[in-house]
Coordinates of C-alpha atoms in Angstrom, one line a residue:
M1 CA 83.7 80.7 103.9
T2 CA 87.0 80.8 101.9
Q3 CA 87.4 77.9 99.5
P4 CA 90.8 76.7 98.4
P5 CA 91.8 77.4 94.8
P6 CA 91.1 74.6 92.2
P7 CA 94.1 72.2 91.6
P8 CA 96.1 72.8 88.5
P9 CA 95.6 70.7 85.4
Q10 CA 98.6 68.6 86.0
Q11 CA 100.9 67.8 88.9
P12 CA 104.4 69.2 89.0
P13 CA 107.3 66.9 88.2
Q14 CA 108.4 65.0 91.2
G15 CA 112.1 65.0 90.5
G16 CA 115.0 67.1 91.7
G17 CA 116.3 68.4 94.9
F18 CA 118.7 66.9 97.4
G19 CA 118.6 65.3 100.8
P20 CA 116.1 62.6 101.8
P21 CA 112.9 63.7 103.6
Q22 CA 113.4 63.4 107.4
D23 CA 111.2 61.3 109.5
Q24 CA 110.6 64.1 112.0
P25 CA 106.9 64.4 113.0
P26 CA 105.2 67.7 112.3
Q27 CA 105.4 70.2 115.1
D28 CA 102.4 70.8 117.3
Q29 CA 100.5 73.9 116.4
P30 CA 98.8 76.3 118.8
P31 CA 95.0 76.2 119.1
Q32 CA 92.9 78.3 116.8
T33 CA 92.0 81.7 118.1
P34 CA 89.5 84.1 116.5
P35 CA 90.9 87.4 115.2
P36 CA 90.2 90.7 116.8
A37 CA 87.0 92.4 115.7
A38 CA 88.6 95.2 113.6
G39 CA 91.6 97.5 113.3
P40 CA 95.2 97.0 114.5
D41 CA 95.6 96.2 118.2
L42 CA 98.8 98.0 118.8
G43 CA 98.9 97.2 122.5
K44 CA 98.5 93.5 122.3
A45 CA 99.9 90.8 119.9
P46 CA 97.4 88.8 118.0
E47 CA 97.2 85.4 119.6
P48 CA 98.8 82.5 117.7
G49 CA 96.2 80.7 115.6
Y50 CA 95.7 78.5 112.7
G51 CA 94.9 81.2 110.3
Y52 CA 91.2 81.5 110.7
P53 CA 89.3 82.7 107.6
Q54 CA 88.1 86.2 107.8
A55 CA 84.5 87.2 107.6
P56 CA 83.5 89.4 104.6
Q57 CA 83.7 93.0 105.4
A58 CA 80.6 95.1 105.2
P59 CA 80.8 98.1 102.8
Q60 CA 81.6 101.3 104.5
T61 CA 80.2 104.7 103.7
P62 CA 83.0 106.8 102.3
P63 CA 83.6 110.3 103.8
P64 CA 83.1 113.3 101.6
A65 CA 85.9 114.0 99.0
A66 CA 88.8 116.0 100.1
P67 CA 89.5 119.5 98.7
Q68 CA 91.7 119.8 95.6
A69 CA 95.4 119.4 95.9
P70 CA 97.6 122.4 94.9
Q71 CA 98.7 120.3 91.9
T72 CA 97.1 118.1 89.3
P73 CA 98.0 114.5 89.8
P74 CA 98.7 112.4 86.7
P75 CA 95.6 110.6 85.3
A76 CA 95.2 106.9 85.4
A77 CA 97.0 105.1 82.6
P78 CA 94.7 102.8 80.8
Q79 CA 96.0 99.4 79.9
A80 CA 99.4 100.2 81.3
P81 CA 101.6 98.6 84.0
P82 CA 100.6 99.6 87.6
T83 CA 101.2 103.1 88.6
P84 CA 101.4 103.2 92.4
P85 CA 98.7 105.2 94.2
Q86 CA 99.3 108.9 95.0
G87 CA 101.0 109.8 98.3
Y88 CA 99.0 108.7 101.3
G89 CA 96.8 111.6 102.4
Y90 CA 96.4 112.8 98.8
P91 CA 93.2 114.7 98.3
Q92 CA 90.5 113.0 96.3
G93 CA 89.8 115.9 93.9
A94 CA 91.3 113.9 91.0
P95 CA 91.2 110.2 90.5
A96 CA 94.3 108.4 91.8
P97 CA 96.1 106.2 89.2
Q98 CA 94.8 102.7 89.3
P99 CA 96.6 99.4 89.1
P100 CA 96.8 98.0 85.5
Q101 CA 94.6 95.8 83.5
A102 CA 95.8 93.0 81.3
P103 CA 97.5 94.1 78.1
Q104 CA 95.2 93.8 75.1
G105 CA 95.9 92.0 71.8
A106 CA 98.7 89.6 71.1
P107 CA 101.1 88.5 73.7
G108 CA 103.7 91.2 74.1
Y109 CA 107.4 91.6 74.0
G110 CA 108.8 89.7 77.0
Y111 CA 105.4 89.4 78.6
P112 CA 103.0 86.6 78.0
G113 CA 99.5 87.9 77.7
Q114 CA 98.3 87.6 81.3
Q115 CA 96.5 89.7 83.8
P116 CA 98.6 91.5 86.4
G117 CA 98.5 90.3 90.0
A118 CA 97.8 92.0 93.2
Y119 CA 99.3 95.4 94.2
G120 CA 100.9 96.1 90.9
Q121 CA 102.6 92.9 90.0
P122 CA 103.2 91.8 86.5
P123 CA 101.7 88.7 84.9
Q124 CA 101.3 85.5 86.7
A125 CA 100.9 81.8 86.0
P126 CA 98.2 79.7 87.6
Y127 CA 99.4 78.4 90.9
G128 CA 103.0 78.3 89.8
Q129 CA 102.6 75.0 88.0
P130 CA 104.2 73.9 84.7
G131 CA 102.7 74.9 81.4
F132 CA 99.5 73.0 80.7
G133 CA 100.1 69.9 78.7
Q134 CA 103.6 70.8 77.9
P135 CA 105.9 67.8 78.6
G136 CA 109.3 68.5 80.1
Y137 CA 108.3 71.9 81.5
G138 CA 109.9 72.4 84.9
Q139 CA 108.1 75.7 85.3
Q140 CA 106.4 78.5 83.3
P141 CA 108.7 80.2 80.9
G142 CA 109.0 83.9 81.3
Y143 CA 109.7 86.1 84.2
G144 CA 109.2 84.3 87.4
Y145 CA 105.4 85.1 87.8
P146 CA 104.8 86.0 91.4
Q147 CA 101.7 84.9 93.3
Q148 CA 98.3 83.3 92.9
P149 CA 96.3 85.3 90.5
T150 CA 94.5 88.1 92.3
M151 CA 93.0 91.4 91.5
P152 CA 94.4 94.7 92.6
Y153 CA 92.3 96.4 95.3
Q154 CA 91.0 99.8 94.6
P155 CA 91.1 102.8 96.9
Q156 CA 87.8 103.8 98.4
A157 CA 86.5 107.3 98.2
G158 CA 87.8 109.4 101.0
Q159 CA 90.5 106.9 101.9
P160 CA 93.6 108.2 100.1
G161 CA 96.3 105.8 99.1
G162 CA 94.4 102.7 100.3
G163 CA 91.1 101.0 100.8
K164 CA 89.7 97.7 101.7
K165 CA 91.3 94.6 100.3
L166 CA 89.3 92.1 98.3
N167 CA 87.8 89.2 100.3
A168 CA 89.1 85.7 99.8
Q169 CA 86.0 84.5 97.8
M170 CA 86.5 87.2 95.2
L171 CA 90.2 86.4 94.9
I172 CA 89.5 82.7 94.4
I173 CA 86.9 83.5 91.7
V174 CA 89.4 85.7 89.9
A175 CA 92.1 83.0 90.3
A176 CA 89.9 80.4 88.7
V177 CA 89.1 82.6 85.7
V178 CA 92.7 83.5 85.2
A179 CA 93.9 79.9 85.6
I180 CA 91.7 78.9 82.7
A181 CA 92.9 81.7 80.5
L182 CA 96.6 81.7 81.1
I183 CA 99.3 79.4 79.8
I184 CA 102.6 81.0 80.5
G185 CA 103.5 83.7 83.0
G186 CA 105.8 86.5 84.1
G187 CA 106.6 88.2 87.4
V188 CA 108.4 90.7 89.5
L189 CA 111.0 90.8 92.2
Y190 CA 110.0 93.6 94.5
A191 CA 113.0 94.2 96.6
S192 CA 116.2 93.4 95.0
S193 CA 119.0 94.8 96.9
G194 CA 122.5 96.0 97.4
K195 CA 125.2 94.4 99.4
D196 CA 124.2 92.2 102.3
E197 CA 126.2 94.0 104.9
G198 CA 124.4 97.2 105.6
R199 CA 123.8 98.3 101.9
Q200 CA 121.0 96.0 100.9
N201 CA 117.4 96.6 100.5
D202 CA 116.7 93.1 101.7
T203 CA 113.3 93.5 103.1
A204 CA 113.8 90.6 105.4
G205 CA 116.9 92.4 106.9
Q206 CA 118.9 89.2 107.2
S207 CA 120.6 90.8 110.1
G208 CA 120.8 89.3 113.5
G209 CA 121.9 92.5 115.2
T210 CA 121.9 92.9 119.0
G211 CA 120.0 96.1 119.2
G212 CA 120.7 99.8 119.0
T213 CA 121.3 102.4 121.6
D214 CA 120.1 106.0 121.6
D215 CA 122.7 108.7 122.0
D216 CA 122.2 112.1 123.6
N217 CA 121.4 113.8 120.3
G218 CA 118.5 111.4 119.4
G219 CA 120.6 109.5 116.9
T220 CA 121.6 105.9 117.0
T221 CA 125.0 104.2 117.6
S222 CA 124.6 100.6 116.5
G223 CA 124.1 101.2 112.7
K224 CA 126.3 102.4 109.9
E225 CA 123.8 105.0 108.6
K226 CA 124.4 108.3 110.4
A227 CA 122.2 111.4 110.2
P228 CA 123.7 114.2 108.1
S229 CA 123.9 117.7 109.4
D230 CA 121.3 118.6 106.9
P231 CA 119.0 115.8 105.7
S232 CA 117.5 117.9 102.9
A233 CA 117.9 116.0 99.7
K234 CA 117.8 116.8 96.0
V235 CA 117.3 114.8 92.8
L236 CA 120.7 113.4 91.8
F237 CA 119.6 111.9 88.4
Q238 CA 116.7 110.3 86.6
V239 CA 117.0 107.3 84.2
P240 CA 114.4 107.5 81.4
A241 CA 112.1 104.5 80.9
P242 CA 113.4 102.3 78.1
E243 CA 111.7 102.2 74.8
V244 CA 109.3 99.3 74.6
K245 CA 107.9 97.9 71.3
N246 CA 104.2 97.5 70.7
D247 CA 101.8 97.4 73.6
S248 CA 103.9 95.0 75.6
T249 CA 105.6 94.8 79.0
V250 CA 109.2 93.8 79.7
V251 CA 110.7 92.8 83.1
V252 CA 113.4 95.2 84.3
S253 CA 113.7 93.8 87.8
G254 CA 116.9 93.9 89.8
S255 CA 118.9 96.7 91.4
W256 CA 122.0 96.8 93.6
L257 CA 124.2 99.3 95.3
T258 CA 128.0 99.1 95.6
D259 CA 130.5 101.5 97.0
K260 CA 130.8 103.2 93.6
A261 CA 127.8 102.3 91.5
Y262 CA 124.0 102.1 91.5
V263 CA 123.2 99.1 89.2
K264 CA 119.9 98.5 87.5
S265 CA 118.4 96.0 85.1
G266 CA 117.1 97.4 81.8
I267 CA 115.6 95.6 78.8
A268 CA 118.0 92.6 78.3
R269 CA 120.9 94.5 79.9
I270 CA 122.3 95.5 83.2
V271 CA 123.8 99.0 83.6
G272 CA 126.0 100.5 86.3
Y273 CA 125.5 104.2 87.0
D274 CA 127.6 106.7 89.0
R275 CA 125.8 107.0 92.3
D276 CA 125.9 110.8 92.3
K277 CA 125.8 111.8 88.6
G278 CA 123.9 109.0 87.0
S279 CA 126.4 108.7 84.2
E280 CA 126.8 105.2 82.8
L281 CA 129.9 103.4 84.2
W282 CA 129.4 100.2 82.3
K283 CA 126.7 98.3 80.3
L284 CA 126.3 94.5 80.2
P285 CA 124.1 93.2 77.4
L286 CA 122.1 90.0 77.8
S287 CA 120.6 87.7 75.2
G288 CA 117.1 88.1 76.7
P289 CA 115.2 89.8 79.5
V290 CA 116.1 89.3 83.1
C291 CA 113.6 86.9 84.8
Q292 CA 114.8 87.0 88.4
A293 CA 117.6 88.8 90.3
S294 CA 119.2 87.8 93.6
R295 CA 118.8 90.3 96.3
H296 CA 122.1 89.2 97.9
V297 CA 125.7 90.3 97.0
T298 CA 129.0 88.7 98.0
D299 CA 131.7 90.7 99.9
D300 CA 133.5 91.3 96.5
N301 CA 130.3 92.5 94.9
L302 CA 129.2 89.5 92.9
T303 CA 125.5 88.7 92.4
A304 CA 123.4 86.3 90.3
V305 CA 120.5 86.6 87.8
L306 CA 118.2 84.4 85.8
Y307 CA 117.5 85.5 82.2
Q308 CA 116.0 84.3 78.9
P309 CA 118.2 82.9 76.2
A310 CA 116.6 85.1 73.5
M311 CA 114.4 88.1 73.0
P312 CA 110.7 87.4 73.0
T313 CA 108.7 87.9 69.9
K314 CA 105.0 87.9 69.1
A315 CA 105.3 84.4 67.7
D316 CA 107.3 83.2 70.7
P317 CA 106.6 85.5 73.7
S318 CA 108.9 83.6 76.1
H319 CA 111.9 81.4 75.8
G320 CA 112.0 80.2 79.4
C321 CA 114.2 81.3 82.3
S322 CA 117.0 78.8 81.8
Q323 CA 120.1 81.0 81.9
I324 CA 121.9 81.3 85.3
A325 CA 124.6 84.0 85.3
L326 CA 127.1 85.4 87.9
I327 CA 127.7 89.1 87.5
D328 CA 130.6 91.2 88.8
L329 CA 129.0 94.5 89.8
D330 CA 132.3 96.3 90.0
A331 CA 133.6 95.4 86.6
G332 CA 130.3 95.1 84.8
K333 CA 131.1 91.6 83.5
R334 CA 129.3 88.3 83.3
L335 CA 131.7 85.8 84.8
W336 CA 129.8 82.7 83.6
T337 CA 126.5 81.5 82.4
K338 CA 125.2 78.0 83.3
T339 CA 122.2 75.8 82.4
V340 CA 120.8 72.6 84.0
K341 CA 119.0 69.8 82.1
T342 CA 116.7 67.0 83.1
G343 CA 117.2 64.5 80.4
D344 CA 117.6 66.5 77.2
Q345 CA 115.3 69.3 78.4
L346 CA 116.6 72.6 79.8
I347 CA 115.1 73.4 83.2
N348 CA 113.4 76.8 83.5
F349 CA 113.9 78.1 87.0
D350 CA 111.6 80.1 89.2
N351 CA 113.9 81.8 91.7
I352 CA 117.6 82.5 92.3
T353 CA 119.5 83.4 95.5
L354 CA 123.0 83.6 96.8
S355 CA 124.4 82.4 100.2
G356 CA 128.2 82.8 100.8
K357 CA 129.8 81.5 97.6
T358 CA 126.8 79.4 96.5
V359 CA 124.3 80.4 93.8
A360 CA 121.1 78.4 94.2
V361 CA 118.1 78.1 91.9
G362 CA 114.7 76.3 92.4
S363 CA 111.8 75.2 90.3
T364 CA 109.0 72.6 90.1
S365 CA 111.6 70.3 88.6
G366 CA 113.9 70.7 91.6
G367 CA 116.8 72.7 92.7
A368 CA 120.4 73.2 91.6
A369 CA 123.4 75.1 92.9
F370 CA 126.8 76.3 91.7
D371 CA 129.9 77.6 93.4
V372 CA 130.9 81.1 92.4
S373 CA 133.7 79.5 90.5
G374 CA 131.1 77.9 88.2
K375 CA 131.4 74.3 89.7
L376 CA 128.1 72.4 89.8
L377 CA 127.3 71.5 93.5
W378 CA 124.0 69.7 93.0
S379 CA 121.2 69.3 90.5
P380 CA 117.7 67.7 90.5
K381 CA 117.5 63.9 90.9
P382 CA 114.7 62.4 88.8
A383 CA 114.2 59.6 91.3
D384 CA 113.4 61.9 94.2
S385 CA 109.8 62.0 95.4
C386 CA 110.3 65.5 96.7
Y387 CA 111.8 68.6 95.1
D388 CA 113.4 71.9 96.1
A389 CA 110.9 74.6 95.0
G390 CA 113.2 77.4 96.0
Y391 CA 115.8 78.8 98.4
G392 CA 116.3 81.7 100.8
G393 CA 119.9 83.0 100.9
G394 CA 121.9 85.6 102.8
D395 CA 123.7 84.5 106.0
K396 CA 122.4 80.9 105.6
L397 CA 120.9 78.8 102.9
V398 CA 117.3 77.5 103.4
A399 CA 115.3 75.3 101.1
V400 CA 111.6 75.1 100.7
R401 CA 111.2 71.4 99.8
K402 CA 107.9 70.1 98.6
C403 CA 106.7 66.5 99.2
G404 CA 103.5 64.7 98.4
S405 CA 100.7 65.3 95.9
Y406 CA 98.9 68.5 95.2
D407 CA 96.1 67.8 97.6
Q408 CA 98.4 66.3 100.3
R409 CA 101.3 68.6 100.1
Q410 CA 103.8 68.9 102.9
L411 CA 106.5 71.6 103.0
H412 CA 109.9 70.8 104.6
I413 CA 111.8 73.9 105.6
Q414 CA 115.5 72.8 105.5
T415 CA 118.6 74.7 106.6
I416 CA 121.3 73.2 104.4
D417 CA 125.0 73.3 104.0
P418 CA 125.6 75.7 101.0
K419 CA 128.7 73.8 99.8
S420 CA 127.3 70.2 99.9
G421 CA 123.5 70.5 100.1
K422 CA 123.5 68.4 103.3
V423 CA 120.5 69.0 105.5
I424 CA 121.5 70.6 108.8
S425 CA 118.0 70.9 110.3
E426 CA 114.4 70.5 109.1
Y427 CA 111.0 71.7 110.2
K428 CA 107.9 70.0 108.7
M429 CA 105.0 72.3 108.2
T430 CA 101.5 71.1 108.7
E431 CA 100.2 69.1 105.8
G432 CA 98.0 71.1 103.5
I433 CA 100.0 74.4 103.6
E434 CA 100.8 74.7 99.9
Y435 CA 103.2 77.6 99.8
A436 CA 105.7 79.2 102.1
S437 CA 108.1 82.2 101.9
I438 CA 111.5 82.6 103.5
V439 CA 111.4 86.0 105.3
S440 CA 114.8 85.6 106.9
T441 CA 117.4 82.9 107.1
N442 CA 119.2 84.2 110.2
P443 CA 117.1 84.2 112.4
L444 CA 114.9 81.8 110.4
V445 CA 111.5 83.2 109.8
V446 CA 108.9 81.7 107.4
A447 CA 105.6 83.2 106.2
A448 CA 102.6 81.2 105.0
D449 CA 98.9 81.7 104.2
V450 CA 97.6 78.9 106.3
G451 CA 94.3 77.5 104.9
D452 CA 94.1 80.3 102.4
S453 CA 92.8 82.4 105.3
A454 CA 94.6 85.7 104.7
G455 CA 91.9 86.7 102.3
D456 CA 93.7 89.8 101.1
G457 CA 96.2 88.6 98.5
S458 CA 99.1 89.2 100.9
G459 CA 100.2 85.6 101.1
I460 CA 100.5 85.9 104.9
S461 CA 98.3 84.7 107.7
D462 CA 101.0 83.5 110.0
F463 CA 104.8 83.8 110.6
F464 CA 106.8 80.8 111.9
S465 CA 109.9 81.5 113.9
I466 CA 112.2 78.4 113.7
D467 CA 115.4 77.3 115.3
S468 CA 117.7 76.7 112.4
K469 CA 120.0 74.5 114.4
T470 CA 117.4 72.1 115.7
G471 CA 114.5 72.6 113.3
K472 CA 112.1 73.1 116.2
L473 CA 109.4 75.7 116.1
R474 CA 110.1 78.6 118.5
T475 CA 106.8 80.4 118.1
R476 CA 104.1 81.1 115.7
I477 CA 102.8 84.7 115.1
S478 CA 99.3 85.3 113.8
A479 CA 99.3 88.3 111.4
P480 CA 95.7 89.0 110.2
G481 CA 95.6 90.6 106.8
E482 CA 93.2 93.3 107.9
Q483 CA 95.7 94.5 110.5
F484 CA 99.1 94.2 109.0
A485 CA 100.4 95.3 105.5
A486 CA 103.4 92.9 104.9
R487 CA 103.3 90.8 101.7
C488 CA 104.9 87.6 100.5
E489 CA 104.4 85.7 97.2
G490 CA 105.6 82.2 98.2
I491 CA 104.2 80.5 95.1
T492 CA 107.4 80.4 93.0
R493 CA 109.6 83.1 94.4
V494 CA 110.2 82.0 98.0
E495 CA 112.2 85.2 98.9
A496 CA 109.7 87.7 97.4
C497 CA 108.6 89.4 100.6
N498 CA 108.4 93.2 101.2
L499 CA 107.1 95.7 103.7
L500 CA 108.8 93.9 106.6
A501 CA 112.2 93.4 108.2
V502 CA 113.8 91.0 110.7
G503 CA 116.6 91.9 113.2
N504 CA 117.3 92.0 116.9
D505 CA 115.4 88.6 117.1
R506 CA 112.3 90.6 116.2
L507 CA 109.9 90.8 113.3
Y508 CA 109.0 94.4 112.2
L509 CA 105.6 94.8 110.5
P510 CA 103.7 97.9 109.3
T511 CA 100.0 98.1 110.2
E512 CA 97.4 98.8 107.6
E513 CA 96.4 102.4 106.9
H514 CA 93.8 103.9 109.1
D515 CA 92.4 107.4 109.7
G516 CA 94.8 110.0 111.0
T517 CA 94.1 113.0 113.2
G518 CA 93.9 115.4 110.3
K519 CA 90.9 115.8 108.0
Y520 CA 90.9 113.1 105.3
S521 CA 94.4 112.0 106.4
Q522 CA 95.6 108.4 106.6
T523 CA 98.6 107.0 108.5
N524 CA 100.0 103.8 110.0
E525 CA 102.7 102.5 112.3
I526 CA 105.5 99.9 112.5
V527 CA 105.3 97.4 115.4
A528 CA 107.7 94.8 116.6
F529 CA 107.1 91.1 117.5
D530 CA 109.5 89.0 119.7
L531 CA 110.6 86.0 117.7
A532 CA 111.1 83.9 120.9
T533 CA 107.6 84.5 122.4
G534 CA 105.6 85.7 119.4
K535 CA 104.3 88.6 121.4
Q536 CA 104.4 92.3 120.5
T537 CA 107.2 94.1 122.3
G538 CA 105.2 97.3 122.8
Q539 CA 107.5 99.3 120.5
R540 CA 105.8 101.4 117.9
A541 CA 107.0 103.9 115.3
D542 CA 104.3 106.3 114.1
A543 CA 104.4 107.4 110.4
G544 CA 103.0 110.8 111.2
D545 CA 99.8 112.3 109.9
G546 CA 99.4 111.8 106.2
Y547 CA 102.5 109.6 105.9
T548 CA 102.7 105.9 105.6
I549 CA 105.8 104.1 106.9
S550 CA 107.3 100.9 105.5
P551 CA 110.4 98.9 106.7
L552 CA 113.2 98.8 104.1
R553 CA 116.0 96.8 105.8
M554 CA 118.1 96.5 109.0
D555 CA 121.1 98.6 109.6
G556 CA 122.9 96.6 112.4
G557 CA 120.5 96.9 115.3
N558 CA 118.5 99.8 113.7
L559 CA 115.6 99.7 111.3
I560 CA 115.7 101.7 108.1
A561 CA 112.2 102.8 107.0
Y562 CA 110.7 104.9 104.2
K563 CA 107.8 107.4 104.8
R564 CA 105.6 107.9 101.8
P565 CA 104.4 111.5 101.9
P566 CA 101.0 113.2 101.7
Y567 CA 100.1 115.4 98.8
D568 CA 102.0 118.5 99.9
K569 CA 105.3 117.1 101.3
G570 CA 108.3 115.1 100.3
G571 CA 109.1 111.6 101.4
Q572 CA 111.6 110.7 104.2
V573 CA 114.0 107.9 105.1
V574 CA 114.4 107.4 108.8
S575 CA 116.5 105.2 111.1
I576 CA 114.6 103.7 114.1
S577 CA 116.8 102.6 117.0
G578 CA 116.4 99.0 118.0
T579 CA 116.0 99.7 121.7
G580 CA 114.1 102.9 122.2
F581 CA 112.5 103.0 118.8
K582 CA 113.6 106.6 118.5
E583 CA 113.4 108.0 114.9
T584 CA 116.2 109.9 113.3
T585 CA 115.6 111.5 109.9
L586 CA 118.3 110.5 107.4
L587 CA 116.9 112.0 104.2
Q588 CA 114.1 114.5 103.4
N589 CA 113.0 114.8 99.8
P590 CA 111.8 118.1 98.2
A591 CA 108.1 119.0 98.4
T592 CA 107.9 120.6 95.0
D593 CA 105.1 119.4 92.7
A594 CA 107.5 118.1 90.0
V595 CA 109.7 116.2 92.3
R596 CA 106.8 114.8 94.3
D597 CA 105.1 113.6 91.2
V598 CA 108.2 111.5 90.3
E599 CA 108.6 110.2 93.9
T600 CA 105.0 109.2 94.3
S601 CA 105.0 107.4 91.0
M602 CA 106.9 104.7 92.8
S603 CA 106.2 103.1 96.2
P604 CA 107.6 100.2 98.3
E605 CA 104.7 98.0 97.2
Y606 CA 105.3 98.5 93.5
S607 CA 109.0 99.3 93.1
E608 CA 112.6 98.6 94.3
F609 CA 113.9 100.9 97.0
L610 CA 117.6 101.1 98.1
Y611 CA 119.0 103.4 100.7
A612 CA 122.7 103.8 101.8
E613 CA 124.9 106.7 102.9
G614 CA 122.6 109.5 102.2
H615 CA 121.4 108.1 98.8
L616 CA 117.9 106.8 98.1
F617 CA 117.2 105.0 94.8
M618 CA 113.7 104.1 93.5
S619 CA 113.2 102.0 90.4
K620 CA 110.5 100.3 88.4
V621 CA 110.3 96.5 88.1
Y622 CA 109.0 96.4 84.6
A623 CA 108.7 98.7 81.6
S624 CA 105.9 99.2 79.0
K625 CA 104.9 101.5 76.2
R626 CA 104.3 105.0 77.5
S627 CA 100.7 105.6 78.5
T628 CA 100.6 109.1 77.3
V629 CA 102.8 111.3 75.1
R630 CA 102.8 114.2 77.6
E631 CA 103.7 112.1 80.7
K632 CA 107.4 111.2 81.0
E633 CA 108.2 108.0 82.8
Y634 CA 111.4 107.0 84.5
L635 CA 113.1 103.6 85.0
A636 CA 114.9 104.9 88.1
V637 CA 115.4 108.1 90.2
G638 CA 118.2 108.9 92.7
F639 CA 117.9 111.3 95.6
G640 CA 120.8 112.4 97.8
T641 CA 121.8 114.7 100.6
S642 CA 124.7 117.2 100.2

C-alpha cells in the first residue's frame, strides 16, 4: 500500500495571493473503480476513479538480448546529467546510457548538491517547501526544482528504451532519504516553447481548435503546418555545449521560436540564432543562471524569465530566483527586471508564465503579476490565509491557490482576470490533494496525483476537465500510470507537463511502450479522450514498429507529434488530423549513425522540442562538465527540410 510522503520540517508561509477563498462546496467525485489488470486498453477509456493505488508489479523475465546494432552507442556517462535512452527499439548489445546520479563533492556551479529526479530531471527540493529553518524563505533558491524526489527508472533487458517504473513504495523511501539530505534545490522546464499561435512547443497545446479535415492527398487543411514536397531533412546547425566549471551543473532551460530566430538559454545568457544557419543574431547576458522560462510568447514576441541575481559559487551555490525579466525576442533586449519583497526580504519565485499582457509568478510566499509595461498588478498579502502557488498562462490565466495546513490542504483552481486578479470562477479540489498541474487553460484541464496513487513518478493519476466560466467539473479522466506516459510535476512548476496535448476539446495521451510486431521492438500509440464525457474517442495514432510517438503541440485542429526512431532509422515529425487521425509526415531526419547519435541524445522526456515550418529544434535543459573527452555534446541541434 502506498504511503504518503512525510511532511516537510516546516509549513510554507501563509501569505500572498489575491482573491478571497470562495465558499463553494467541493465537487462530487465519481466512485472508485479498480484499474485494468495490465496493459493499455486502447478500445475503452479507463473509468473515472479516485486514483486507486497500484499493486506492486511482479518482476518479469527479460527476453534474450537483441543482436548488435550496426553502430556503437555512446557509453553511459558516470556522474553526469541525464543522457536520454537510445532510440526505442535499440538493440541491447551495448548498455544504454543511464539517467544521472547526484554530482559528487561540493555543491556545484549553479546547482545545489542534490540528486536528480525522475526521467532525467535536475536537482530537486523536498516537497517544494522553503529552506529548512531559514526565515523569510518563500521558496528554495536555485532553479525551480521540479517534482517530489524520485529515482530514474532503468530499462530492463530486452526492453529497449523503456522498462517498468518504480513502484510507489520505493519512490517514497527515496523521497524521504533525499528530503533529509537536501536543503536547496534546482530544476528544469521541459517544454519551453515558441509563440502561442501555432509556433509553440506548449505541450498542453493551449489551442481550442475545432478539428481538422483530411484532404484528398492525405494531408490536413485545418493547421498551418503543411507537408513539404520532400520531407527529408538535414542537420542545419549544432550549438556546442557551453563550458562548465568543475563537476557542476547549470540550468540552461528555455527555448523559443520566432519568425526569424531560434532563441535558447545558455549559461547566464540568452542567445538568438539564425533559424537556418545557426549564426548568432544577438546575445543577452544575465547576472546569473536562468531559473524558469515562460513557454508563452506575446504577439509581438515578448516573453518572461526568472533568473538569479548573481553567479553561484562553491561558497554560495545559489542566490535565489528573485529576478523577473521581460525579454524582447526580436531585438534581443531585456525590457525590464523586477523583484517583489515581503517585508524586507526578496521573494524567490518557483514559476513564471504569461497570459495576454500579464507576467505572473508564483511561490510558497504567494503570487505576483506585472503588466508588460512593468506596472505591478498584484503582490502577496501577508494577511492572507491562502497563497497562489503558481499560474498557468496562454489564452487565459489560471491560479493554483493553496489553502489550509499541510495535512489538510485544499487546492482552489481559479480562472482569474489577468489585468486585475479578480476571480472569475473557482473549482475546489478534494481536500488532501497536495499538488496540481495546469495542463491547459483553454479548455481548462488540470492533472493531479490523487492520493499519491500514480506510483510511477509521473505526477498524474487523474485529469480534471473544468468549465472555466462556471468552475464546475465537466468530467474526470482516470489515467493509470502503467498505461499512459504523460508526465506533470505540479509541486512548484504548475505548467511543467509534457508528452501530452489538448485541443479540439480532447486530451491526447501517449500510451506506455509495449512489444511491437518485430523481434525485440517496442512501440506505442497516441489516444484521444473527450473532455466533455471523459471517454476515449476511439482515435488512435500508431507510432510504427520500433518508434515511440509523443505529442508536441496543437496546430489548429491538428496534432503535431514526434516519433523517436529505432536504432537504424531517423526520427520523424508528423501531423495528425483532428478528425480522421490520418498521419502526414512533415519531416524525416537522416538515418546515418552520426546524425542519429546526436538526435537520440535528446528526447521529449529529457529535452525541449520545437517544430515549425519544416524546422525541428532539440535542446538540453541543463549543462555540465563533459563526461568524456572523446564524446562531443551539444546544447542544441536544428534540423530542416529543403
